[in-house]
């Protein structure tokens, strides 16, 4: 009655923003992401009939705040009449700061819980379950370049290209380590209900997905850079134009964009993307990553950097 799994965060290049069904947590648009290798969340789930309630520790500290979302995910995977669960999460990067810790956490939790419950599920079934907890989590089930596709009754995930088939490096410039002021779920709903640009965003997403898919197929870094930067800025402009506005950026976020623009002017292979937080993710051609990392680290307001190659999808670990 136990299972342990590791999953890694993913960074969306063509973003998921907005829900078509809030109760089922279904995205309004498809998305394309890359899974990272060096950052990870390790989740252990132990079902125990002796436990009256679930218990969670995150990096060895009891955590009551996150527990209800994790318990709800376990109910979906193992059924509401399941035993109580002891959940142990170890995460090697900052949580809830726009680094997709929810994606790696819920992908790992879904895989670990299915194993603990003795269920052998397909990737599509796991994606449906992980996606109910966190829209982006379904993408962390797979490695490399991953597309999340909206289907008639849910979602599915596919690998577009394995990590080894187009090696890229991601440099994360951390500009703030505190939790974000507005959750992505809340901000998405404000965008959907109030932003004058929201319907255009949904309408244009298939074209952005096509452009990114073709760029990945051709291994065309410049084409991917154009598609990803455009899609990222479009997503943030929806939020800025909503009422109330959501602005996840800080001054250092913008300085990082200036740094990346100056590296691009020197023909380095790099582009940026930014999610629901102030961190800047620079996607680089591996040979240029050291220079990109040094330039971002030296950018005023950057508290630190993390460097990662692209990596594999979620997987079970031997039980401890
Ligand atoms: O999966 P959520 O609810 O944390 O939303 C993710 C939203 C973005 O990170 C901004 C975009 C994405 O596709 O990951």
PDB file of N, CA, C and O and ligand atoms in Angstrom, residues 12 15-17 102 134-136 139 184 188 235 275-276, ligand 1:
ATOM      1  N   UNK A  12       6.197  25.880 -19.785  1.00  0.00           N
ATOM      2  CA  UNK A  12       5.391  25.980 -21.010  1.00  0.00           C
ATOM      3  C   UNK A  12       6.028  26.978 -21.975  1.00  0.00           C
ATOM      4  O   UNK A  12       6.421  28.074 -21.573  1.00  0.00           O
ATOM      5  N   UNK A  15       1.590  28.588 -23.819  1.00  0.00           N
ATOM      6  CA  UNK A  15       1.058  28.503 -22.452  1.00  0.00           C
ATOM      7  C   UNK A  15      -0.399  28.073 -22.360  1.00  0.00           C
ATOM      8  O   UNK A  15      -1.197  28.378 -23.251  1.00  0.00           O
ATOM      9  N   UNK A  16      -0.679  27.461 -21.231  1.00  0.00           N
ATOM     10  CA  UNK A  16      -2.067  27.221 -20.806  1.00  0.00           C
ATOM     11  C   UNK A  16      -2.473  28.419 -19.961  1.00  0.00           C
ATOM     12  O   UNK A  16      -1.824  28.718 -18.963  1.00  0.00           O
ATOM     13  N   UNK A  17      -3.501  29.140 -20.386  1.00  0.00           N
ATOM     14  CA  UNK A  17      -4.028  30.229 -19.538  1.00  0.00           C
ATOM     15  C   UNK A  17      -5.528  30.299 -19.745  1.00  0.00           C
ATOM     16  O   UNK A  17      -5.996  30.617 -20.833  1.00  0.00           O
ATOM     17  N   UNK A 102       3.868  22.900  -8.539  1.00  0.00           N
ATOM     18  CA  UNK A 102       2.609  22.146  -8.489  1.00  0.00           C
ATOM     19  C   UNK A 102       2.591  21.101  -9.598  1.00  0.00           C
ATOM     20  O   UNK A 102       2.052  20.008  -9.413  1.00  0.00           O
ATOM     21  N   UNK A 134      -3.863  19.973 -11.145  1.00  0.00           N
ATOM     22  CA  UNK A 134      -3.110  21.132 -11.642  1.00  0.00           C
ATOM     23  C   UNK A 134      -3.003  20.967 -13.150  1.00  0.00           C
ATOM     24  O   UNK A 134      -2.505  19.940 -13.630  1.00  0.00           O
ATOM     25  N   UNK A 135      -3.500  21.953 -13.881  1.00  0.00           N
ATOM     26  CA  UNK A 135      -3.583  21.838 -15.332  1.00  0.00           C
ATOM     27  C   UNK A 135      -2.260  21.481 -15.974  1.00  0.00           C
ATOM     28  O   UNK A 135      -2.194  20.671 -16.898  1.00  0.00           O
ATOM     29  N   UNK A 136      -1.176  22.066 -15.470  1.00  0.00           N
ATOM     30  CA  UNK A 136       0.121  21.838 -16.097  1.00  0.00           C
ATOM     31  C   UNK A 136       0.759  20.516 -15.652  1.00  0.00           C
ATOM     32  O   UNK A 136       1.745  20.074 -16.242  1.00  0.00           O
ATOM     33  N   UNK A 139       1.452  17.514 -18.085  1.00  0.00           N
ATOM     34  CA  UNK A 139       2.613  17.578 -18.993  1.00  0.00           C
ATOM     35  C   UNK A 139       3.859  16.999 -18.347  1.00  0.00           C
ATOM     36  O   UNK A 139       4.760  16.523 -19.041  1.00  0.00           O
ATOM     37  N   UNK A 184      -2.501  31.033  -9.810  1.00  0.00           N
ATOM     38  CA  UNK A 184      -2.765  31.029 -11.253  1.00  0.00           C
ATOM     39  C   UNK A 184      -4.248  30.760 -11.526  1.00  0.00           C
ATOM     40  O   UNK A 184      -4.828  31.356 -12.425  1.00  0.00           O
ATOM     41  N   UNK A 188      -6.376  33.308 -13.686  1.00  0.00           N
ATOM     42  CA  UNK A 188      -6.967  32.845 -14.953  1.00  0.00           C
ATOM     43  C   UNK A 188      -8.435  33.208 -15.030  1.00  0.00           C
ATOM     44  O   UNK A 188      -8.933  33.611 -16.081  1.00  0.00           O
ATOM     45  N   UNK A 235       0.225  36.218 -23.207  1.00  0.00           N
ATOM     46  CA  UNK A 235      -0.432  35.759 -21.977  1.00  0.00           C
ATOM     47  C   UNK A 235      -0.360  36.820 -20.880  1.00  0.00           C
ATOM     48  O   UNK A 235      -1.352  37.095 -20.199  1.00  0.00           O
ATOM     49  N   UNK A 275       6.298  32.556 -16.397  1.00  0.00           N
ATOM     50  CA  UNK A 275       5.001  31.972 -16.040  1.00  0.00           C
ATOM     51  C   UNK A 275       4.314  32.805 -14.959  1.00  0.00           C
ATOM     52  O   UNK A 275       4.538  34.000 -14.889  1.00  0.00           O
ATOM     53  N   UNK A 276       3.507  32.168 -14.126  1.00  0.00           N
ATOM     54  CA  UNK A 276       2.737  32.918 -13.130  1.00  0.00           C
ATOM     55  C   UNK A 276       3.616  33.231 -11.923  1.00  0.00           C
ATOM     56  O   UNK A 276       3.367  32.784 -10.802  1.00  0.00           O
TER      57      UNK A 276
HETATM   58  O1  LIG B   1      -1.135  24.425 -13.768  1.00  0.00           O
HETATM   59  P1  LIG B   1      -1.337  25.750 -13.140  1.00  0.00           P
HETATM   60  O2  LIG B   1      -2.715  25.932 -12.619  1.00  0.00           O
HETATM   61  O3  LIG B   1      -0.297  26.080 -12.111  1.00  0.00           O
HETATM   62  O4  LIG B   1      -1.199  26.890 -14.299  1.00  0.00           O
HETATM   63  C1  LIG B   1      -0.044  27.051 -15.059  1.00  0.00           C
HETATM   64  C2  LIG B   1      -0.056  28.349 -15.775  1.00  0.00           C
HETATM   65  C3  LIG B   1       1.239  28.764 -16.465  1.00  0.00           C
HETATM   66  O5  LIG B   1       2.358  28.247 -15.784  1.00  0.00           O
HETATM   67  C4  LIG B   1       1.339  30.282 -16.419  1.00  0.00           C
HETATM   68  C5  LIG B   1       1.274  28.351 -17.925  1.00  0.00           C
HETATM   69  C6  LIG B   1       1.552  26.900 -18.209  1.00  0.00           C
HETATM   70  O6  LIG B   1       1.104  26.429 -19.257  1.00  0.00           O
HETATM   71  O7  LIG B   1       2.243  26.232 -17.431  1.00  0.00           O
END
